[in-house]
Amino acid sequence: MKKIAVITMGVRLNGEQGYTRFRYLCDFLTEAGYQVDLITTTFQHWEKKQRDIVKIQKEDYQFGIKFIYEPGYKKNVDLRRIRSHRIAAENLTALLEKEGDYDLLYAEIPPNDVALAAAEYAQKKGIPFVADVNDLWPEAMRMVLDIPVVSPILFYPLQRDAEKVYSLVSGVIGTSDEYRDRPFQHQNRNVPKATVYVGNEISVFDQGAEENDAIVVKADHQFWVSYAGTIGTSYDIKTLVLAGEELAKRGYQDIRIKILGGGPMKEELETLANERQIYNVEFVGYAPYDKMAAYLKKSDILVNSFVRKAPQSIVTKIGDYLAAGKAMINTCMSPEFRNKVEQDGFGVNIEPEDVGILADAIEDLYNHEETRLEMGRRARQIAKEQFDRPKSYQKIEELIRGLIEK
C-alpha cells in the first residue's frame, strides 16, 4: 500500500471551525486505497488557539494524524504569523527526517516556507511532491500592507520561497486555473497539473440545510440578500451594508441583508450600521456549516463580495453558494471567475465598492423573478457538475497515482 502525507496548516478536525478540504481529501485518498497521514500543526488557525492534542488522539479517524508544534499568532497578517510559520516549517523538517517514510508528499501553499520544507525533503528523498495552490502569497498580503519600498523588502522572503517551491513540484493542483498556472509564471516546468475547485459535498450541504430548516426562520414577505464568509479587508462588506440603507430609502422594506461570519472588521461594520440606523442589515455571526447551508438556501440572492484590489480567484464559499441554487451578484475582479459567472449564467458581475451599483443590481434581480430563478437553476447544475467533491476530487487521485506509478 502506497503511503502519502497530506501537509496543511488549515484543516478542520472534529468539533473545530474552518475549511474541510484537506480533511475530505485525507478520507478520499484513504478510501482510494492509500495509507494516509495528515500532518498539521498544534495551532488551530480559525480559533487562534492551541489544539487539545490528547483529546484528538482519542478520536476515530480513518487516516493517521501527526502534529508539528506551532506557537501561533493573534492576527492573520502579523509578523508573529511569519515567525510562527517559520517555526512550523523547521518542525516539519524535523518530523519528516525522523518519520518520513512516504511515497509522495502533498502540501498546500501557502504558507510558503512550510511547503518549501516539504518540497526540499521530497527532493532529498527522490519522491514526488505535489503542491496544492489555494492562495497566492505575497500577493494577498499586499491587500493589507502595500507600502512602496517597504512591502517589496518585507515580502521578498515569501516571494523567494514560493518560486523555490514551484521549481521543485512534481505536480500541481490549483483551486482555480489562475492558481494552477501560477507556478509556471516565471519558470517552464513540464509537470502534470489540474484545477480542482475547493468545492463541497452537495449531499452534506443539503442534509445540513434540511436539518436546520425549522431553526432558520424567514417571514413570508421577506427577501434575503446574503453574504457568508470572512469579514475582513479583502471583502467589501461595507458597501453591502450601505446598499441595505440605500434600498430602504428606495422603499424596499422587505429586503433584508444577512451577513454570516466573523472577522477583524465585523465590530467596525456593526457600529456603522447602528450609528446610521440601518435596521434591514443583520450580522448573524459565525454559523456552523449546516446552519449556514439553511441560510443560503432560504436566501434569494447571494453576494460574492470583494474589494477591487482583492487577489482572490475562485474561493471556498463558491461551492456552497452554487449548491444553494441562488442567483449570485459577484464583485470579485478575477477575470477567470467573472468569465465563469457570465458563461455559466448563474449570476451578474458588477463593479466593486459602489453602493449605487450594488443596490441597482439587487433591485433588478428583485424585480425580475424568472431571471433570478433561472440563474439559481444554473448555479445548482454547475455545483453538481464541477464542485461536488466525490466527483471532482477524482482528478487529484489520478494525478497522484500517475506520479507514484511513474
Short mmCIF file of C-alpha atoms in Angstrom, two decimals:
data_model
loop_
_atom_site.label_atom_id
_atom_site.label_comp_id
_atom_site.label_asym_id
_atom_site.label_seq_id
_atom_site.Cartn_x
_atom_site.Cartn_y
_atom_site.Cartn_z
CA MET A 1 0.00 0.00 0.00
CA LYS A 2 1.45 3.38 -1.03
CA LYS A 3 1.93 5.90 1.76
CA ILE A 4 1.07 9.60 1.37
CA ALA A 5 1.46 12.59 3.68
CA VAL A 6 -1.05 15.45 3.29
CA ILE A 7 0.52 18.56 4.85
CA THR A 8 -1.70 21.51 5.74
CA MET A 9 -1.94 24.27 8.32
CA GLY A 10 -5.64 24.78 7.65
CA VAL A 11 -7.77 21.75 8.41
CA ARG A 12 -10.96 21.38 10.41
CA LEU A 13 -10.84 18.37 12.72
CA ASN A 14 -13.84 17.10 14.72
CA GLY A 15 -15.64 19.91 16.55
CA GLU A 16 -13.46 22.70 15.10
CA GLN A 17 -14.13 25.70 12.87
CA GLY A 18 -12.57 26.08 9.44
CA TYR A 19 -12.33 24.53 5.99
CA THR A 20 -12.98 20.87 5.28
CA ARG A 21 -10.99 20.49 2.03
CA PHE A 22 -7.98 18.62 3.44
CA ARG A 23 -9.97 16.52 5.90
CA TYR A 24 -12.11 15.38 2.98
CA LEU A 25 -9.02 14.75 0.83
CA CYS A 26 -7.48 12.51 3.52
CA ASP A 27 -10.68 10.45 3.73
CA PHE A 28 -10.97 10.36 -0.06
CA LEU A 29 -7.39 9.09 -0.58
CA THR A 30 -7.74 6.54 2.23
CA GLU A 31 -10.88 5.16 0.58
CA ALA A 32 -8.98 5.08 -2.75
CA GLY A 33 -6.52 2.60 -1.19
CA TYR A 34 -3.64 4.73 0.11
CA GLN A 35 -2.18 4.80 3.60
CA VAL A 36 -2.56 8.47 4.53
CA ASP A 37 -1.06 10.64 7.27
CA LEU A 38 -2.43 14.13 7.81
CA ILE A 39 0.39 16.36 9.07
CA THR A 40 -0.88 19.59 10.60
CA THR A 41 0.03 21.97 13.42
CA THR A 42 -0.85 22.18 17.08
CA PHE A 43 -2.27 25.68 16.45
CA GLN A 44 -5.88 26.00 15.21
CA HIS A 45 -5.85 28.86 12.70
CA TRP A 46 -9.54 29.87 12.81
CA GLU A 47 -9.93 29.71 16.58
CA LYS A 48 -6.45 31.17 17.21
CA LYS A 49 -5.65 28.70 19.98
CA GLN A 50 -3.67 25.52 20.62
CA ARG A 51 -5.47 22.26 19.94
CA ASP A 52 -6.27 19.67 22.59
CA ILE A 53 -3.93 17.03 21.11
CA VAL A 54 -4.68 14.38 23.76
CA LYS A 55 -8.43 14.61 23.04
CA ILE A 56 -7.90 14.48 19.25
CA GLN A 57 -5.68 11.41 19.52
CA LYS A 58 -8.51 9.54 21.26
CA GLU A 59 -10.94 10.28 18.41
CA ASP A 60 -11.62 7.98 15.50
CA TYR A 61 -10.14 8.91 12.11
CA GLN A 62 -9.53 6.52 9.23
CA PHE A 63 -6.16 8.17 8.49
CA GLY A 64 -3.18 8.92 10.73
CA ILE A 65 -2.70 12.40 12.24
CA LYS A 66 0.70 13.86 13.16
CA PHE A 67 1.16 17.25 14.80
CA ILE A 68 4.02 19.71 14.49
CA TYR A 69 4.33 22.41 17.11
CA GLU A 70 3.46 25.95 16.03
CA PRO A 71 3.44 28.81 18.59
CA GLY A 72 0.55 30.68 16.92
CA TYR A 73 -0.44 34.31 16.35
CA LYS A 74 -3.30 36.72 17.01
CA LYS A 75 -3.88 38.30 13.58
CA ASN A 76 -3.97 36.88 10.04
CA VAL A 77 -1.48 39.49 8.79
CA ASP A 78 1.09 39.80 11.51
CA LEU A 79 4.88 39.48 11.91
CA ARG A 80 4.16 36.88 14.60
CA ARG A 81 2.39 34.78 11.98
CA ILE A 82 5.50 34.79 9.77
CA ARG A 83 7.62 33.70 12.76
CA SER A 84 5.03 31.08 13.73
CA HIS A 85 5.08 29.55 10.24
CA ARG A 86 8.88 29.56 10.19
CA ILE A 87 8.96 27.52 13.42
CA ALA A 88 6.32 25.16 11.98
CA ALA A 89 8.46 24.69 8.85
CA GLU A 90 11.52 23.81 10.96
CA ASN A 91 9.45 21.35 12.99
CA LEU A 92 8.04 19.79 9.80
CA THR A 93 11.58 19.15 8.54
CA ALA A 94 12.48 17.52 11.88
CA LEU A 95 9.34 15.33 11.80
CA LEU A 96 9.96 14.22 8.20
CA GLU A 97 13.62 13.46 8.91
CA LYS A 98 12.51 11.23 11.78
CA GLU A 99 9.33 9.61 10.40
CA GLY A 100 9.11 10.49 6.71
CA ASP A 101 8.83 7.11 5.03
CA TYR A 102 6.39 8.29 2.36
CA ASP A 103 5.92 7.55 -1.35
CA LEU A 104 4.58 11.07 -2.03
CA LEU A 105 4.12 14.38 -0.21
CA TYR A 106 1.08 16.57 -0.89
CA ALA A 107 1.29 20.04 0.66
CA GLU A 108 -0.77 23.19 0.49
CA ILE A 109 0.83 26.50 -0.40
CA PRO A 110 0.71 28.95 1.34
CA PRO A 111 2.36 29.01 3.86
CA ASN A 112 5.32 29.15 1.50
CA ASP A 113 8.06 28.17 3.97
CA VAL A 114 6.13 25.13 5.24
CA ALA A 115 5.55 23.99 1.64
CA LEU A 116 9.24 24.56 0.93
CA ALA A 117 10.25 22.32 3.85
CA ALA A 118 8.10 19.55 2.33
CA ALA A 119 9.38 20.16 -1.20
CA GLU A 120 13.05 20.06 -0.16
CA TYR A 121 12.55 16.87 1.86
CA ALA A 122 10.81 15.21 -1.12
CA GLN A 123 13.69 16.24 -3.39
CA LYS A 124 16.23 14.85 -0.93
CA LYS A 125 14.37 11.51 -0.75
CA GLY A 126 13.65 11.35 -4.51
CA ILE A 127 9.87 11.12 -4.05
CA PRO A 128 7.14 13.13 -5.84
CA PHE A 129 5.94 16.41 -4.34
CA VAL A 130 2.53 17.88 -5.21
CA ALA A 131 1.69 21.50 -4.38
CA ASP A 132 -1.95 22.39 -3.71
CA VAL A 133 -2.10 26.11 -4.59
CA ASN A 134 -5.09 27.66 -2.82
CA ASP A 135 -3.91 31.25 -2.34
CA LEU A 136 -1.07 33.47 -3.51
CA TRP A 137 1.47 34.87 -1.09
CA PRO A 138 2.76 37.56 -1.01
CA GLU A 139 0.14 38.87 -3.48
CA ALA A 140 -2.70 38.51 -0.95
CA MET A 141 -0.61 40.17 1.80
CA ARG A 142 -0.28 43.35 -0.26
CA MET A 143 -4.02 43.88 0.21
CA VAL A 144 -3.37 44.72 3.85
CA LEU A 145 0.15 46.13 3.71
CA ASP A 146 1.16 47.86 0.49
CA ILE A 147 3.84 50.43 1.26
CA PRO A 148 6.25 51.47 -1.54
CA VAL A 149 9.82 50.23 -0.94
CA VAL A 150 8.91 48.65 2.46
CA SER A 151 6.47 45.95 1.23
CA PRO A 152 8.73 44.52 -1.51
CA ILE A 153 11.58 44.15 1.03
CA LEU A 154 9.28 42.71 3.71
CA PHE A 155 7.64 40.25 1.34
CA TYR A 156 10.77 39.20 -0.56
CA PRO A 157 11.28 36.01 1.53
CA LEU A 158 7.71 34.91 0.73
CA GLN A 159 8.27 35.51 -2.98
CA ARG A 160 11.61 33.69 -2.91
CA ASP A 161 10.16 30.66 -1.08
CA ALA A 162 7.19 30.47 -3.48
CA GLU A 163 9.47 30.33 -6.52
CA LYS A 164 11.66 27.68 -4.85
CA VAL A 165 8.60 25.53 -4.12
CA TYR A 166 7.39 25.90 -7.71
CA SER A 167 10.82 24.84 -9.01
CA LEU A 168 10.56 21.56 -7.06
CA VAL A 169 6.98 20.46 -7.82
CA SER A 170 6.29 17.10 -9.46
CA GLY A 171 2.64 18.04 -9.94
CA VAL A 172 0.28 20.95 -9.24
CA ILE A 173 -3.33 21.13 -8.10
CA GLY A 174 -4.86 24.62 -8.18
CA THR A 175 -8.19 25.69 -6.72
CA SER A 176 -8.63 27.84 -9.86
CA ASP A 177 -6.99 27.97 -13.29
CA GLU A 178 -5.10 31.08 -12.19
CA TYR A 179 -3.69 29.32 -9.12
CA ARG A 180 -2.97 26.15 -11.11
CA ASP A 181 -0.88 28.15 -13.59
CA ARG A 182 0.92 30.43 -11.09
CA PRO A 183 3.89 28.01 -10.58
CA PHE A 184 4.68 28.28 -14.30
CA GLN A 185 4.59 32.08 -14.50
CA HIS A 186 8.37 32.52 -14.13
CA GLN A 187 9.60 29.01 -14.95
CA ASN A 188 8.70 26.50 -17.61
CA ARG A 189 8.08 23.13 -15.94
CA ASN A 190 6.73 20.08 -17.73
CA VAL A 191 4.70 18.54 -14.87
CA PRO A 192 1.07 17.38 -14.64
CA LYS A 193 -1.41 19.98 -13.36
CA ALA A 194 -5.15 20.17 -12.76
CA THR A 195 -7.77 22.59 -11.49
CA VAL A 196 -9.92 21.20 -8.69
CA TYR A 197 -12.24 23.75 -7.09
CA VAL A 198 -12.36 23.65 -3.27
CA GLY A 199 -15.98 22.57 -3.68
CA ASN A 200 -18.13 20.75 -1.14
CA GLU A 201 -20.20 17.60 -0.70
CA ILE A 202 -23.62 18.56 -2.02
CA SER A 203 -25.29 15.73 -0.09
CA VAL A 204 -23.83 17.07 3.20
CA PHE A 205 -24.84 20.64 2.31
CA ASP A 206 -28.41 19.56 1.51
CA GLN A 207 -28.70 17.47 4.66
CA GLY A 208 -27.47 20.37 6.83
CA ALA A 209 -29.94 22.77 5.21
CA GLU A 210 -32.81 20.33 5.75
CA GLU A 211 -31.95 19.67 9.41
CA ASN A 212 -31.81 23.42 10.15
CA ASP A 213 -34.84 24.38 8.09
CA ALA A 214 -37.03 24.99 11.14
CA ILE A 215 -34.29 26.84 13.06
CA VAL A 216 -33.65 29.45 10.35
CA VAL A 217 -36.94 31.33 10.22
CA LYS A 218 -37.79 33.57 7.29
CA ALA A 219 -41.01 35.58 7.19
CA ASP A 220 -43.12 35.05 4.05
CA HIS A 221 -42.82 38.63 2.84
CA GLN A 222 -39.05 38.92 3.32
CA PHE A 223 -36.45 38.90 0.52
CA TRP A 224 -32.98 37.87 1.72
CA VAL A 225 -29.68 39.06 0.22
CA SER A 226 -26.89 37.14 1.94
CA TYR A 227 -23.12 37.02 2.32
CA ALA A 228 -21.29 34.19 4.09
CA GLY A 229 -17.58 34.29 4.89
CA THR A 230 -14.83 36.34 6.48
CA ILE A 231 -15.48 39.98 7.38
CA GLY A 232 -12.01 41.31 6.59
CA THR A 233 -10.06 43.70 4.37
CA SER A 234 -10.41 41.72 1.12
CA TYR A 235 -14.20 41.62 1.41
CA ASP A 236 -16.37 44.60 0.53
CA ILE A 237 -18.96 44.21 3.29
CA LYS A 238 -19.20 47.95 3.95
CA THR A 239 -20.73 48.51 0.50
CA LEU A 240 -23.24 45.73 1.19
CA VAL A 241 -24.28 47.37 4.48
CA LEU A 242 -24.70 50.76 2.79
CA ALA A 243 -26.60 49.15 -0.10
CA GLY A 244 -29.06 47.93 2.52
CA GLU A 245 -29.51 51.52 3.66
CA GLU A 246 -29.97 52.68 0.05
CA LEU A 247 -32.60 50.01 -0.70
CA ALA A 248 -34.56 51.02 2.42
CA LYS A 249 -34.51 54.63 1.17
CA ARG A 250 -35.88 53.39 -2.15
CA GLY A 251 -38.81 51.88 -0.30
CA TYR A 252 -37.85 48.18 -0.34
CA GLN A 253 -38.84 47.45 3.25
CA ASP A 254 -38.96 43.68 2.66
CA ILE A 255 -35.31 43.35 1.54
CA ARG A 256 -33.07 42.10 4.34
CA ILE A 257 -29.26 41.87 4.20
CA LYS A 258 -27.92 38.84 6.10
CA ILE A 259 -24.17 38.80 6.86
CA LEU A 260 -22.87 35.44 8.13
CA GLY A 261 -19.38 35.07 9.54
CA GLY A 262 -16.83 36.82 11.70
CA GLY A 263 -13.57 38.65 11.19
CA PRO A 264 -11.45 41.67 12.05
CA MET A 265 -13.88 44.24 10.59
CA LYS A 266 -17.14 42.86 11.99
CA GLU A 267 -17.27 45.16 15.03
CA GLU A 268 -16.50 48.28 12.99
CA LEU A 269 -19.24 47.50 10.46
CA GLU A 270 -21.79 46.65 13.14
CA THR A 271 -21.07 50.05 14.70
CA LEU A 272 -21.54 51.70 11.29
CA ALA A 273 -24.94 50.01 10.84
CA ASN A 274 -26.03 51.02 14.36
CA GLU A 275 -24.86 54.63 14.06
CA ARG A 276 -26.64 55.05 10.71
CA GLN A 277 -29.69 53.16 12.00
CA ILE A 278 -29.61 50.64 9.15
CA TYR A 279 -32.16 48.21 10.52
CA ASN A 280 -32.50 45.92 7.49
CA VAL A 281 -28.93 44.58 7.91
CA GLU A 282 -28.34 41.69 10.32
CA PHE A 283 -24.91 40.43 11.39
CA VAL A 284 -25.73 36.79 12.05
CA GLY A 285 -22.20 35.95 13.27
CA TYR A 286 -20.40 32.63 12.79
CA ALA A 287 -22.87 29.93 11.79
CA PRO A 288 -21.94 26.22 11.83
CA TYR A 289 -21.82 24.75 8.33
CA ASP A 290 -25.24 23.07 8.45
CA LYS A 291 -26.95 26.23 9.71
CA MET A 292 -25.14 28.35 7.10
CA ALA A 293 -26.45 25.97 4.42
CA ALA A 294 -30.01 26.63 5.61
CA TYR A 295 -29.45 30.41 5.47
CA LEU A 296 -28.06 30.20 1.93
CA LYS A 297 -30.95 28.01 0.73
CA LYS A 298 -33.52 30.41 2.22
CA SER A 299 -31.87 33.43 0.61
CA ASP A 300 -32.99 34.94 -2.69
CA ILE A 301 -29.66 36.43 -3.79
CA LEU A 302 -26.09 35.64 -2.66
CA VAL A 303 -23.31 38.22 -2.87
CA ASN A 304 -19.69 37.24 -3.58
CA SER A 305 -18.35 40.50 -2.21
CA PHE A 306 -14.73 41.58 -2.71
CA VAL A 307 -12.89 44.90 -2.88
CA ARG A 308 -11.36 45.90 -6.21
CA LYS A 309 -7.76 45.03 -5.26
CA ALA A 310 -8.54 41.61 -3.80
CA PRO A 311 -6.28 38.96 -5.39
CA GLN A 312 -8.70 36.05 -4.75
CA SER A 313 -9.97 33.91 -7.60
CA ILE A 314 -12.50 31.09 -7.03
CA VAL A 315 -12.85 30.96 -3.26
CA THR A 316 -14.07 28.27 -0.88
CA LYS A 317 -17.59 29.66 -0.42
CA ILE A 318 -18.43 29.46 -4.15
CA GLY A 319 -19.21 25.73 -3.90
CA ASP A 320 -21.75 26.43 -1.16
CA TYR A 321 -23.24 29.45 -2.95
CA LEU A 322 -23.78 27.37 -6.08
CA ALA A 323 -25.15 24.37 -4.14
CA ALA A 324 -27.78 26.69 -2.64
CA GLY A 325 -29.15 27.22 -6.16
CA LYS A 326 -29.50 31.01 -5.92
CA ALA A 327 -28.62 33.90 -8.22
CA MET A 328 -25.23 35.42 -7.44
CA ILE A 329 -24.04 39.02 -7.55
CA ASN A 330 -20.26 38.98 -7.97
CA THR A 331 -17.89 41.89 -7.28
CA CYS A 332 -14.67 39.82 -7.40
CA MET A 333 -12.45 41.20 -10.19
CA SER A 334 -10.73 37.89 -11.03
CA PRO A 335 -11.05 37.64 -14.84
CA GLU A 336 -11.35 33.86 -14.54
CA PHE A 337 -14.29 34.00 -12.16
CA ARG A 338 -16.03 36.89 -13.95
CA ASN A 339 -15.88 34.87 -17.17
CA LYS A 340 -17.30 31.86 -15.34
CA VAL A 341 -20.22 33.86 -13.91
CA GLU A 342 -21.05 35.14 -17.39
CA GLN A 343 -20.52 31.94 -19.38
CA ASP A 344 -22.25 29.62 -16.91
CA GLY A 345 -25.09 32.10 -16.41
CA PHE A 346 -25.55 31.79 -12.65
CA GLY A 347 -25.26 35.49 -11.81
CA VAL A 348 -24.19 39.00 -12.68
CA ASN A 349 -20.82 40.74 -12.43
CA ILE A 350 -20.77 44.30 -11.12
CA GLU A 351 -18.14 46.87 -10.20
CA PRO A 352 -17.00 46.62 -6.56
CA GLU A 353 -17.07 49.36 -3.93
CA ASP A 354 -20.06 51.25 -5.40
CA VAL A 355 -23.20 51.41 -3.25
CA GLY A 356 -25.49 52.59 -6.07
CA ILE A 357 -24.35 49.87 -8.49
CA LEU A 358 -24.84 47.11 -5.88
CA ALA A 359 -28.27 48.45 -4.86
CA ASP A 360 -29.26 48.62 -8.56
CA ALA A 361 -28.19 45.00 -9.12
CA ILE A 362 -30.18 43.79 -6.10
CA GLU A 363 -33.21 45.83 -7.18
CA ASP A 364 -33.01 44.48 -10.74
CA LEU A 365 -32.90 40.82 -9.63
CA TYR A 366 -35.63 41.50 -7.05
CA ASN A 367 -37.89 42.79 -9.84
CA HIS A 368 -37.04 40.03 -12.37
CA GLU A 369 -38.03 36.82 -10.64
CA GLU A 370 -37.78 34.50 -13.65
CA THR A 371 -34.23 35.69 -14.45
CA ARG A 372 -33.27 35.20 -10.80
CA LEU A 373 -34.74 31.70 -10.62
CA GLU A 374 -33.10 30.64 -13.89
CA MET A 375 -29.71 31.81 -12.56
CA GLY A 376 -30.38 29.71 -9.44
CA ARG A 377 -31.15 26.63 -11.53
CA ARG A 378 -27.90 27.07 -13.46
CA ALA A 379 -25.95 27.57 -10.22
CA ARG A 380 -27.18 24.25 -8.86
CA GLN A 381 -26.30 22.48 -12.11
CA ILE A 382 -22.72 23.84 -12.09
CA ALA A 383 -22.40 22.80 -8.43
CA LYS A 384 -23.29 19.22 -9.32
CA GLU A 385 -21.04 19.06 -12.40
CA GLN A 386 -17.90 20.86 -11.20
CA PHE A 387 -17.90 21.43 -7.42
CA ASP A 388 -19.18 18.17 -5.89
CA ARG A 389 -16.13 16.63 -4.20
CA PRO A 390 -16.89 12.91 -4.67
CA LYS A 391 -16.70 13.60 -8.41
CA SER A 392 -14.23 16.48 -8.74
CA TYR A 393 -11.54 15.12 -6.34
CA GLN A 394 -11.01 12.11 -8.58
CA LYS A 395 -8.67 14.38 -10.58
CA ILE A 396 -6.38 14.69 -7.54
CA GLU A 397 -6.20 10.93 -7.07
CA GLU A 398 -5.48 10.41 -10.78
CA LEU A 399 -2.59 12.90 -10.68
CA ILE A 400 -1.16 11.28 -7.52
CA ARG A 401 -1.49 7.77 -8.95
CA GLY A 402 0.27 8.84 -12.16
CA LEU A 403 3.23 10.26 -10.21
CA ILE A 404 3.61 7.28 -7.84
CA GLU A 405 3.39 4.72 -10.67
CA LYS A 406 5.90 6.68 -12.74
#
